[in-house]
Amino acid sequence: MASRPAAQILRQASRQVSRQFVPAVQKRTFVSAVSAARAAPKAAVTASFQQSRGVKTIDFAGTKETVYERADWPQEKLLEYFKNDTLALIGYGSQGHGQGLNLRDNGLNVIVGVRKNGDSWKDAEQDGWVPGKNLFDIDEAINKSTIVMNLLSDAAQSETWPSIKPLLTKGKTLYFSHGFSPVFKDLTKVEVPKDIDVILVAPKGSGRTVRTLFREGRGINSSVAVYQDVTGKAQEKAIALGVAVGSGYLYETTFEKEVYSDLYGERGCLMGGIHGMFLAQYEVLRERGHSPSEAFNETVEEATQSLYPLIGANGMDYMYAACSTTARRGAIDWSKRFKETLKPVFNDLYDSVHNGSETKRSLEYNSQPDYREKYNKELAEIDDLEIWRAGKAVRSLRPENQK
Ligand SMILES: NC(=O)c1ccc[n+]([C@@H]2O[C@H](COP(=O)([O-])OP(=O)(O)OC[C@H]3O[C@@H](n4cnc5c(N)ncnc54)[C@H](OP(=O)(O)O)[C@@H]3O)[C@@H](O)[C@H]2O)c1
């Protein structure tokens, strides 16, 4: 389909939507839909909330699920709930940074534990954590804490487990942001002590987004789960911690389901799959004589700048409605063929996650001493692909990038 400026798509979307989708979308225009998009999900589900003691059952397309929300845990309640706790944030990477600063801004007693010679120590100091006051090495931080939040990289969780496990004494709580280490314990060797609560809050986004949404007064969606409940309070503690680190809504799951869906999703539509689709489409266009700019615009620029935001704001039908009838006819037809072709690949991927192959590969690769250099080399190779070099030129023409 032809690339059209966003404003044109917006106008067409609003015309088509109000003409054709009146009952379904209540005469949404795209502009109003986008401006309301942040509030919309809540408004849309409010009608189907069934609330009892702060727990909400929400009907997700016919399946009832339990969701917890930040509104049930105002800051005063969090401060009261954690008044006797010291939270040790072990690791200060993407999640450590986001969750740690949110906990600190919420007024909780949080300390950071990282190795002294690493980059994270310097990063933490730059963010105002003070050595000897609320910044310690890992062992010392764990010893001072009641709640240990293991936010090391997944490979590092496995590597450091022999020294961390003996410090996890009775009465402490162990917190993860990924089910990876305990679920794949045969490979990671992370066998948790039997006498402590083990819980999970997994934000569905990067640590940077955890922080940004919190600062905007919103919250990220997170999964919440209990692996081991010794005190009978594990679930409640996990939900409270989820809110304290910056979650807006917490969706109930298990450690297993969280890790399987997470590894699967990032290898699929979220990252690997979409990169593969971009490359395949771009290469065919180039091999068939199209220019780099045309191939890039038809593959990436229009997707990320125009069409995917429409899906994000109001769904796939809304995106289709915003496009020409020519585009719509072809896209609906071809979506079936893509689904049939790709589904076996997705099944292979799920098997590879479920049987531990992905975990094994990740642990082996990410435990190598030179893993950062190797990634940097791979990322430089991606950066150097023609498609992404063409993308730089296209982005340089955006008004905001022109002086
Ligand atoms: N990033 C995400 O988008 C995301 C989203 C949801 C959940 N999670 C989960 O959150 C957890 C943390 O992920 P992350 O992405 O924040 O991790 P990360 O950015 O990769 O952070 C790595 C941290 O681990 C430390 N580390 C690495 N190797 C170490 C070693 N051998 N000994 C001691 N410390 C070591 C690093 O310290 P140095 O600086 O000293 O190396 C750094 O503080 C993981 O379980 C991950 O799956 C991540």
Tab-separated table of C-alpha atoms and ligand atoms in Angstrom:
chain	number	residue	atom	x	y	z
A	1	MET	CA	0.000	0.000	0.000
A	2	ALA	CA	1.055	3.553	-0.524
A	3	SER	CA	2.769	5.313	2.319
A	4	ARG	CA	0.509	8.051	3.536
A	5	PRO	CA	1.219	10.746	6.042
A	6	ALA	CA	-0.143	10.041	9.495
A	7	ALA	CA	-2.561	12.981	9.397
A	8	GLN	CA	-4.187	11.556	6.285
A	9	ILE	CA	-4.523	8.165	7.961
A	10	LEU	CA	-6.033	9.813	11.006
A	11	ARG	CA	-8.590	11.649	8.920
A	12	GLN	CA	-9.482	8.553	6.957
A	13	ALA	CA	-9.596	6.477	10.116
A	14	SER	CA	-11.991	8.846	11.765
A	15	ARG	CA	-14.222	8.972	8.679
A	16	GLN	CA	-14.242	5.214	8.150
A	17	VAL	CA	-14.623	4.364	11.786
A	18	SER	CA	-17.544	6.689	12.341
A	19	ARG	CA	-19.200	5.376	9.181
A	20	GLN	CA	-18.674	1.677	9.600
A	21	PHE	CA	-18.035	0.897	13.230
A	22	VAL	CA	-20.550	2.960	15.075
A	23	PRO	CA	-21.964	0.227	17.279
A	24	ALA	CA	-18.600	-1.367	18.072
A	25	VAL	CA	-16.521	1.711	18.745
A	26	GLN	CA	-19.105	4.246	19.831
A	27	LYS	CA	-18.195	6.722	17.085
A	28	ARG	CA	-14.529	6.857	18.042
A	29	THR	CA	-12.398	9.127	15.973
A	30	PHE	CA	-8.761	8.224	15.823
A	31	VAL	CA	-7.744	11.493	17.424
A	32	SER	CA	-10.115	11.062	20.325
A	33	ALA	CA	-9.233	7.384	20.512
A	34	VAL	CA	-5.539	8.133	20.765
A	35	SER	CA	-5.992	10.873	23.310
A	36	ALA	CA	-8.258	8.587	25.289
A	37	ALA	CA	-6.109	5.528	24.703
A	38	ARG	CA	-4.451	5.694	28.081
A	39	ALA	CA	-7.742	5.800	29.899
A	40	ALA	CA	-9.567	3.576	27.437
A	41	PRO	CA	-8.487	0.127	28.615
A	42	LYS	CA	-9.648	0.872	32.126
A	43	ALA	CA	-12.916	2.387	30.965
A	44	ALA	CA	-13.515	-0.551	28.668
A	45	VAL	CA	-13.197	-3.179	31.386
A	46	THR	CA	-14.761	-1.293	34.265
A	47	ALA	CA	-18.180	-2.609	33.389
A	48	SER	CA	-17.056	-6.213	33.760
A	49	PHE	CA	-15.192	-5.762	37.081
A	50	GLN	CA	-16.399	-7.926	39.927
A	51	GLN	CA	-14.658	-6.680	42.998
A	52	SER	CA	-14.239	-8.334	46.369
A	53	ARG	CA	-11.571	-7.349	48.917
A	54	GLY	CA	-9.429	-5.537	46.330
A	55	VAL	CA	-9.416	-8.448	43.882
A	56	LYS	CA	-10.899	-7.892	40.476
A	57	THR	CA	-12.171	-10.548	38.173
A	58	ILE	CA	-12.072	-9.359	34.621
A	59	ASP	CA	-13.585	-11.041	31.635
A	60	PHE	CA	-10.882	-11.250	28.972
A	61	ALA	CA	-12.722	-12.253	25.831
A	62	GLY	CA	-14.755	-14.896	27.644
A	63	THR	CA	-12.126	-16.059	30.153
A	64	LYS	CA	-12.346	-14.697	33.678
A	65	GLU	CA	-9.005	-13.740	35.210
A	66	THR	CA	-7.894	-12.136	38.440
A	67	VAL	CA	-6.205	-8.767	38.279
A	68	TYR	CA	-4.818	-6.627	41.111
A	69	GLU	CA	-4.409	-2.895	40.863
A	70	ARG	CA	-2.351	-0.091	42.273
A	71	ALA	CA	-5.406	1.757	43.573
A	72	ASP	CA	-5.756	-0.873	46.319
A	73	TRP	CA	-2.251	-0.104	47.611
A	74	PRO	CA	-1.881	3.636	48.203
A	75	GLN	CA	1.522	4.797	49.388
A	76	GLU	CA	0.505	5.028	53.086
A	77	LYS	CA	-0.634	1.410	52.996
A	78	LEU	CA	2.645	0.334	51.371
A	79	LEU	CA	4.674	2.206	53.978
A	80	GLU	CA	2.693	0.572	56.786
A	81	TYR	CA	2.929	-2.875	55.182
A	82	PHE	CA	6.712	-2.734	54.713
A	83	LYS	CA	7.530	-0.704	57.851
A	84	ASN	CA	9.663	-3.491	59.322
A	85	ASP	CA	11.296	-4.546	56.074
A	86	THR	CA	14.586	-3.792	54.397
A	87	LEU	CA	14.480	-4.525	50.697
A	88	ALA	CA	17.804	-5.489	49.126
A	89	LEU	CA	17.867	-4.957	45.402
A	90	ILE	CA	20.569	-7.281	44.096
A	91	GLY	CA	21.750	-6.106	40.685
A	92	TYR	CA	21.371	-2.668	39.198
A	93	GLY	CA	20.824	-3.211	35.497
A	94	SER	CA	17.719	-2.287	33.580
A	95	GLN	CA	15.201	-3.621	36.140
A	96	GLY	CA	17.314	-2.771	39.185
A	97	HIS	CA	17.467	0.848	38.120
A	98	GLY	CA	13.729	1.165	37.368
A	99	GLN	CA	12.364	-0.818	40.280
A	100	GLY	CA	14.932	0.556	42.733
A	101	LEU	CA	14.254	4.211	42.026
A	102	ASN	CA	10.495	3.621	42.178
A	103	LEU	CA	10.822	1.870	45.545
A	104	ARG	CA	12.990	4.711	46.828
A	105	ASP	CA	10.519	7.349	45.596
A	106	ASN	CA	7.733	5.409	47.292
A	107	GLY	CA	9.638	5.912	50.557
A	108	LEU	CA	10.434	2.260	51.243
A	109	ASN	CA	13.589	1.189	53.023
A	110	VAL	CA	15.545	-0.077	50.023
A	111	ILE	CA	19.253	-0.770	49.629
A	112	VAL	CA	21.231	-1.824	46.567
A	113	GLY	CA	23.680	-4.731	46.435
A	114	VAL	CA	26.108	-4.991	43.514
A	115	ARG	CA	29.722	-6.004	43.000
A	116	LYS	CA	32.152	-3.223	43.756
A	117	ASN	CA	34.205	-3.406	40.576
A	118	GLY	CA	31.267	-3.519	38.165
A	119	ASP	CA	29.553	-0.887	36.033
A	120	SER	CA	26.403	-1.133	38.159
A	121	TRP	CA	28.179	0.228	41.237
A	122	LYS	CA	29.050	3.404	39.333
A	123	ASP	CA	25.543	3.598	37.846
A	124	ALA	CA	24.000	3.278	41.302
A	125	GLU	CA	26.258	6.011	42.705
A	126	GLN	CA	25.235	8.263	39.827
A	127	ASP	CA	21.594	7.654	40.748
A	128	GLY	CA	22.277	8.837	44.285
A	129	TRP	CA	22.771	5.539	46.135
A	130	VAL	CA	25.421	6.122	48.775
A	131	PRO	CA	28.135	3.537	49.611
A	132	GLY	CA	27.834	2.374	53.208
A	133	LYS	CA	24.375	3.928	53.556
A	134	ASN	CA	22.183	2.257	50.957
A	135	LEU	CA	24.756	0.820	48.532
A	136	PHE	CA	26.678	-2.316	49.527
A	137	ASP	CA	28.294	-5.346	48.019
A	138	ILE	CA	25.927	-8.206	47.376
A	139	ASP	CA	26.557	-10.285	50.507
A	140	GLU	CA	26.323	-7.340	52.860
A	141	ALA	CA	23.080	-6.108	51.290
A	142	ILE	CA	21.482	-9.545	51.593
A	143	ASN	CA	22.562	-9.846	55.224
A	144	LYS	CA	20.948	-6.489	56.051
A	145	SER	CA	17.665	-7.316	54.348
A	146	THR	CA	14.387	-9.099	54.945
A	147	ILE	CA	13.374	-9.126	51.282
A	148	VAL	CA	15.974	-10.093	48.682
A	149	MET	CA	15.111	-8.924	45.178
A	150	ASN	CA	17.292	-10.891	42.799
A	151	LEU	CA	17.641	-8.638	39.778
A	152	LEU	CA	20.943	-9.939	38.508
A	153	SER	CA	20.961	-11.017	34.886
A	154	ASP	CA	19.538	-14.530	34.567
A	155	ALA	CA	22.955	-16.020	33.796
A	156	ALA	CA	24.442	-14.201	36.816
A	157	GLN	CA	21.672	-15.540	39.080
A	158	SER	CA	22.835	-19.035	38.255
A	159	GLU	CA	26.533	-18.168	38.526
A	160	THR	CA	26.240	-16.450	41.920
A	161	TRP	CA	23.718	-18.880	43.448
A	162	PRO	CA	26.300	-20.933	45.410
A	163	SER	CA	27.331	-17.807	47.349
A	164	ILE	CA	23.841	-16.295	47.622
A	165	LYS	CA	21.866	-19.354	48.736
A	166	PRO	CA	23.477	-19.731	52.203
A	167	LEU	CA	22.572	-16.086	52.964
A	168	LEU	CA	18.866	-16.694	52.360
A	169	THR	CA	18.025	-17.561	55.928
A	170	LYS	CA	14.620	-18.408	57.390
A	171	GLY	CA	12.303	-15.410	57.557
A	172	LYS	CA	13.637	-13.729	54.438
A	173	THR	CA	11.621	-13.467	51.221
A	174	LEU	CA	13.157	-14.123	47.816
A	175	TYR	CA	11.825	-12.082	44.905
A	176	PHE	CA	12.446	-12.547	41.189
A	177	SER	CA	11.336	-10.647	38.095
A	178	HIS	CA	11.501	-13.728	35.891
A	179	GLY	CA	10.631	-17.363	36.525
A	180	PHE	CA	13.809	-18.430	34.697
A	181	SER	CA	16.103	-19.432	37.568
A	182	PRO	CA	13.787	-21.568	39.742
A	183	VAL	CA	11.746	-23.054	36.879
A	184	PHE	CA	14.804	-24.280	34.992
A	185	LYS	CA	16.587	-25.299	38.197
A	186	ASP	CA	18.017	-28.447	36.578
A	187	LEU	CA	20.041	-26.161	34.354
A	188	THR	CA	20.471	-23.079	36.552
A	189	LYS	CA	21.025	-25.010	39.823
A	190	VAL	CA	18.854	-22.408	41.581
A	191	GLU	CA	17.201	-24.697	44.131
A	192	VAL	CA	15.501	-22.313	46.576
A	193	PRO	CA	15.640	-22.942	50.341
A	194	LYS	CA	12.493	-24.690	51.560
A	195	ASP	CA	11.790	-22.309	54.448
A	196	ILE	CA	11.363	-18.957	52.701
A	197	ASP	CA	8.639	-17.307	50.630
A	198	VAL	CA	9.554	-17.108	46.949
A	199	ILE	CA	7.594	-14.656	44.801
A	200	LEU	CA	7.693	-12.998	41.414
A	201	VAL	CA	6.768	-9.662	39.929
A	202	ALA	CA	7.693	-9.509	36.252
A	203	PRO	CA	7.107	-6.133	34.617
A	204	LYS	CA	6.023	-6.531	31.001
A	205	GLY	CA	8.502	-4.009	29.687
A	206	SER	CA	12.036	-2.784	30.103
A	207	GLY	CA	13.256	-1.273	33.352
A	208	ARG	CA	13.393	2.105	31.637
A	209	THR	CA	9.657	1.856	30.928
A	210	VAL	CA	9.009	0.778	34.536
A	211	ARG	CA	10.600	4.044	35.598
A	212	THR	CA	9.079	6.294	32.924
A	213	LEU	CA	5.509	5.118	33.495
A	214	PHE	CA	5.918	5.521	37.260
A	215	ARG	CA	7.157	9.080	36.813
A	216	GLU	CA	4.194	9.815	34.576
A	217	GLY	CA	1.923	8.738	37.423
A	218	ARG	CA	0.887	5.604	35.582
A	219	GLY	CA	2.110	2.046	36.033
A	220	ILE	CA	3.406	-0.835	33.981
A	221	ASN	CA	1.490	-4.098	33.572
A	222	SER	CA	3.211	-6.895	35.479
A	223	SER	CA	2.773	-10.605	36.066
A	224	VAL	CA	2.605	-11.738	39.680
A	225	ALA	CA	3.179	-15.268	40.985
A	226	VAL	CA	4.056	-17.320	44.045
A	227	TYR	CA	6.534	-20.189	43.868
A	228	GLN	CA	6.644	-21.037	47.543
A	229	ASP	CA	4.393	-19.796	50.339
A	230	VAL	CA	5.785	-20.543	53.781
A	231	THR	CA	4.185	-17.702	55.722
A	232	GLY	CA	0.745	-17.753	54.122
A	233	LYS	CA	1.397	-14.129	53.171
A	234	ALA	CA	3.408	-14.670	49.992
A	235	GLN	CA	0.670	-13.675	47.571
A	236	GLU	CA	-0.216	-10.481	49.392
A	237	LYS	CA	3.462	-9.557	49.721
A	238	ALA	CA	4.017	-10.115	46.004
A	239	ILE	CA	1.104	-7.863	45.083
A	240	ALA	CA	2.230	-5.132	47.474
A	241	LEU	CA	5.783	-5.331	46.135
A	242	GLY	CA	4.463	-5.265	42.593
A	243	VAL	CA	2.717	-1.989	43.272
A	244	ALA	CA	5.718	-0.627	45.177
A	245	VAL	CA	8.079	-1.230	42.226
A	246	GLY	CA	5.743	0.629	39.873
A	247	SER	CA	3.083	-1.732	38.524
A	248	GLY	CA	-0.330	-0.370	37.614
A	249	TYR	CA	-2.050	-3.702	37.105
A	250	LEU	CA	-0.821	-7.130	38.199
A	251	TYR	CA	-1.944	-10.217	36.327
A	252	GLU	CA	-1.942	-13.532	38.176
A	253	THR	CA	0.218	-16.302	36.728
A	254	THR	CA	2.642	-19.039	37.774
A	255	PHE	CA	6.447	-19.020	37.567
A	256	GLU	CA	6.258	-21.636	34.787
A	257	LYS	CA	3.702	-19.803	32.679
A	258	GLU	CA	5.569	-16.521	33.103
A	259	VAL	CA	8.891	-17.878	31.933
A	260	TYR	CA	7.480	-19.912	29.047
A	261	SER	CA	5.397	-17.035	27.677
A	262	ASP	CA	8.180	-14.510	28.190
A	263	LEU	CA	10.933	-16.489	26.435
A	264	TYR	CA	8.488	-17.416	23.667
A	265	GLY	CA	7.186	-13.873	23.136
A	266	GLU	CA	10.562	-12.170	22.966
A	267	ARG	CA	11.849	-14.722	20.479
A	268	GLY	CA	8.616	-14.363	18.490
A	269	CYS	CA	6.461	-11.334	17.726
A	270	LEU	CA	8.130	-9.006	20.214
A	271	MET	CA	11.663	-9.159	18.844
A	272	GLY	CA	13.049	-12.125	16.877
A	273	GLY	CA	10.013	-12.855	14.740
A	274	ILE	CA	9.407	-9.267	13.811
A	275	HIS	CA	13.055	-8.713	12.923
A	276	GLY	CA	12.960	-11.824	10.723
A	277	MET	CA	9.794	-10.595	8.951
A	278	PHE	CA	11.299	-7.145	8.383
A	279	LEU	CA	14.460	-8.670	6.889
A	280	ALA	CA	12.598	-11.112	4.634
A	281	GLN	CA	10.250	-8.450	3.270
A	282	TYR	CA	13.044	-5.911	2.757
A	283	GLU	CA	15.333	-8.381	0.991
A	284	VAL	CA	12.628	-9.421	-1.478
A	285	LEU	CA	11.871	-5.799	-2.295
A	286	ARG	CA	15.543	-5.073	-2.880
A	287	GLU	CA	16.043	-8.227	-4.973
A	288	ARG	CA	13.064	-7.138	-7.090
A	289	GLY	CA	14.640	-3.790	-7.882
A	290	HIS	CA	13.163	-1.442	-5.290
A	291	SER	CA	15.295	1.304	-3.802
A	292	PRO	CA	16.499	1.122	-0.182
A	293	SER	CA	14.266	4.035	0.846
A	294	GLU	CA	11.180	2.474	-0.731
A	295	ALA	CA	11.943	-0.923	0.771
A	296	PHE	CA	12.518	0.596	4.220
A	297	ASN	CA	9.462	2.837	4.151
A	298	GLU	CA	7.183	-0.033	3.086
A	299	THR	CA	8.640	-2.407	5.652
A	300	VAL	CA	9.561	-0.540	8.809
A	301	GLU	CA	8.796	3.162	8.755
A	302	GLU	CA	5.112	2.932	7.918
A	303	ALA	CA	4.710	0.023	10.320
A	304	THR	CA	6.290	1.668	13.344
A	305	GLN	CA	5.261	5.255	12.698
A	306	SER	CA	1.759	4.836	11.363
A	307	LEU	CA	0.104	1.421	11.539
A	308	TYR	CA	1.378	-0.328	14.684
A	309	PRO	CA	0.416	2.626	16.895
A	310	LEU	CA	-3.131	2.257	15.532
A	311	ILE	CA	-3.177	-1.399	16.607
A	312	GLY	CA	-1.809	-0.394	20.004
A	313	ALA	CA	-4.415	2.299	20.478
A	314	ASN	CA	-7.544	0.442	19.421
A	315	GLY	CA	-6.892	-2.972	17.932
A	316	MET	CA	-6.381	-4.696	14.621
A	317	ASP	CA	-9.857	-3.944	13.234
A	318	TYR	CA	-9.215	-0.276	13.846
A	319	MET	CA	-5.946	-0.386	11.919
A	320	TYR	CA	-7.649	-2.159	9.016
A	321	ALA	CA	-10.416	0.423	9.088
A	322	ALA	CA	-7.826	3.184	8.842
A	323	CYS	CA	-6.434	1.795	5.580
A	324	SER	CA	-7.683	1.737	2.021
A	325	THR	CA	-10.082	-0.988	0.946
A	326	THR	CA	-7.374	-2.229	-1.440
A	327	ALA	CA	-4.904	-2.629	1.418
A	328	ARG	CA	-7.550	-4.132	3.657
A	329	ARG	CA	-8.639	-6.813	1.164
A	330	GLY	CA	-5.096	-8.013	0.538
A	331	ALA	CA	-3.989	-7.843	4.149
A	332	ILE	CA	-6.934	-9.828	5.481
A	333	ASP	CA	-6.433	-12.484	2.796
A	334	TRP	CA	-2.660	-12.791	3.272
A	335	SER	CA	-2.851	-12.820	7.067
A	336	LYS	CA	-4.336	-16.321	6.859
A	337	ARG	CA	-1.450	-17.619	4.748
A	338	PHE	CA	1.142	-16.037	7.038
A	339	LYS	CA	-0.566	-17.556	10.074
A	340	GLU	CA	-0.661	-21.049	8.555
A	341	THR	CA	2.964	-20.792	7.418
A	342	LEU	CA	4.282	-19.399	10.668
A	343	LYS	CA	2.309	-21.456	13.177
A	344	PRO	CA	4.593	-24.518	12.892
A	345	VAL	CA	7.582	-22.235	13.530
A	346	PHE	CA	5.889	-20.886	16.643
A	347	ASN	CA	5.189	-24.431	17.818
A	348	ASP	CA	8.865	-25.308	17.320
A	349	LEU	CA	9.765	-22.218	19.291
A	350	TYR	CA	7.432	-23.103	22.169
A	351	ASP	CA	8.910	-26.626	22.285
A	352	SER	CA	12.400	-25.187	22.369
A	353	VAL	CA	11.427	-22.954	25.304
A	354	HIS	CA	9.540	-25.683	27.151
A	355	ASN	CA	12.250	-28.336	26.857
A	356	GLY	CA	14.913	-25.972	28.199
A	357	SER	CA	16.913	-25.606	24.968
A	358	GLU	CA	16.498	-21.828	24.996
A	359	THR	CA	17.540	-21.641	28.632
A	360	LYS	CA	20.588	-23.835	28.026
A	361	ARG	CA	21.691	-21.695	25.088
A	362	SER	CA	21.113	-18.485	27.021
A	363	LEU	CA	23.030	-19.694	30.089
A	364	GLU	CA	25.949	-21.018	28.060
A	365	TYR	CA	26.263	-17.918	25.946
A	366	ASN	CA	25.620	-15.292	28.591
A	367	SER	CA	28.026	-16.878	31.078
A	368	GLN	CA	31.010	-16.440	28.792
A	369	PRO	CA	33.387	-13.809	30.116
A	370	ASP	CA	33.385	-11.983	26.776
A	371	TYR	CA	29.588	-12.103	26.237
A	372	ARG	CA	29.273	-8.303	26.221
A	373	GLU	CA	31.947	-7.918	23.499
A	374	LYS	CA	30.303	-10.663	21.453
A	375	TYR	CA	26.884	-8.989	21.698
A	376	ASN	CA	28.391	-5.660	20.789
A	377	LYS	CA	29.886	-7.260	17.685
A	378	GLU	CA	26.522	-8.821	16.722
A	379	LEU	CA	24.667	-5.556	17.293
A	380	ALA	CA	27.234	-3.708	15.189
A	381	GLU	CA	26.631	-6.233	12.408
A	382	ILE	CA	22.871	-5.631	12.632
A	383	ASP	CA	23.447	-1.883	12.650
A	384	ASP	CA	25.485	-2.290	9.488
A	385	LEU	CA	22.771	-4.159	7.553
A	386	GLU	CA	21.539	-2.141	4.615
A	387	ILE	CA	17.981	-2.055	5.946
A	388	TRP	CA	19.022	-0.358	9.179
A	389	ARG	CA	21.478	1.965	7.452
A	390	ALA	CA	18.638	3.008	5.139
A	391	GLY	CA	16.515	3.494	8.265
A	392	LYS	CA	19.017	5.969	9.680
A	393	ALA	CA	18.770	8.060	6.533
A	394	VAL	CA	14.954	7.934	6.624
A	395	ARG	CA	14.861	8.956	10.293
A	396	SER	CA	17.278	11.810	9.672
A	397	LEU	CA	14.584	13.410	7.501
A	398	ARG	CA	12.050	13.533	10.331
A	399	PRO	CA	11.360	17.137	11.313
A	400	GLU	CA	12.500	16.551	14.882
A	401	ASN	CA	15.897	15.391	13.581
A	402	GLN	CA	16.430	18.421	11.372
A	403	LYS	CA	18.028	21.537	12.731
B	1	LIG	N1	15.402	-6.060	31.065
B	1	LIG	C1	14.117	-6.333	30.917
B	1	LIG	O1	13.459	-5.792	30.019
B	1	LIG	C2	13.422	-7.256	31.878
B	1	LIG	C3	12.033	-7.241	31.915
B	1	LIG	C4	11.377	-8.049	32.835
B	1	LIG	C5	12.114	-8.879	33.661
B	1	LIG	N2	13.473	-8.910	33.582
B	1	LIG	C6	14.220	-9.780	34.489
B	1	LIG	O2	14.790	-8.966	35.503
B	1	LIG	C7	16.036	-9.560	35.941
B	1	LIG	C8	17.148	-8.545	35.778
B	1	LIG	O3	17.267	-8.281	34.388
B	1	LIG	P1	18.000	-6.980	33.841
B	1	LIG	O4	17.713	-6.924	32.376
B	1	LIG	O5	17.694	-5.816	34.708
B	1	LIG	O6	19.500	-7.413	34.042
B	1	LIG	P2	20.775	-6.690	33.465
B	1	LIG	O7	20.444	-5.320	32.982
B	1	LIG	O8	21.407	-7.615	32.511
B	1	LIG	O9	21.580	-6.505	34.828
B	1	LIG	C9	22.609	-7.254	35.083
B	1	LIG	C10	23.029	-7.038	36.537
B	1	LIG	O10	23.641	-8.246	36.879
B	1	LIG	C11	24.940	-7.950	37.378
B	1	LIG	N3	25.848	-9.049	37.079
B	1	LIG	C12	26.070	-9.623	35.873
B	1	LIG	N4	26.953	-10.633	36.020
B	1	LIG	C13	27.279	-10.686	37.340
B	1	LIG	C14	28.112	-11.510	38.116
B	1	LIG	N5	28.787	-12.518	37.584
B	1	LIG	N6	28.196	-11.283	39.445
B	1	LIG	C15	27.503	-10.252	40.012
B	1	LIG	N7	26.691	-9.450	39.329
B	1	LIG	C16	26.564	-9.654	38.005
B	1	LIG	C17	25.339	-6.653	36.694
B	1	LIG	O11	26.314	-6.033	37.470
B	1	LIG	P3	27.656	-5.404	36.827
B	1	LIG	O12	27.275	-4.084	36.260
B	1	LIG	O13	28.541	-5.351	37.979
B	1	LIG	O14	28.082	-6.363	35.732
B	1	LIG	C18	24.011	-5.908	36.691
B	1	LIG	O15	23.814	-5.239	37.913
B	1	LIG	C19	16.217	-10.817	35.106
B	1	LIG	O16	15.683	-11.908	35.804
B	1	LIG	C20	15.382	-10.520	33.861
B	1	LIG	O17	14.960	-11.684	33.191
B	1	LIG	C21	14.139	-8.100	32.724
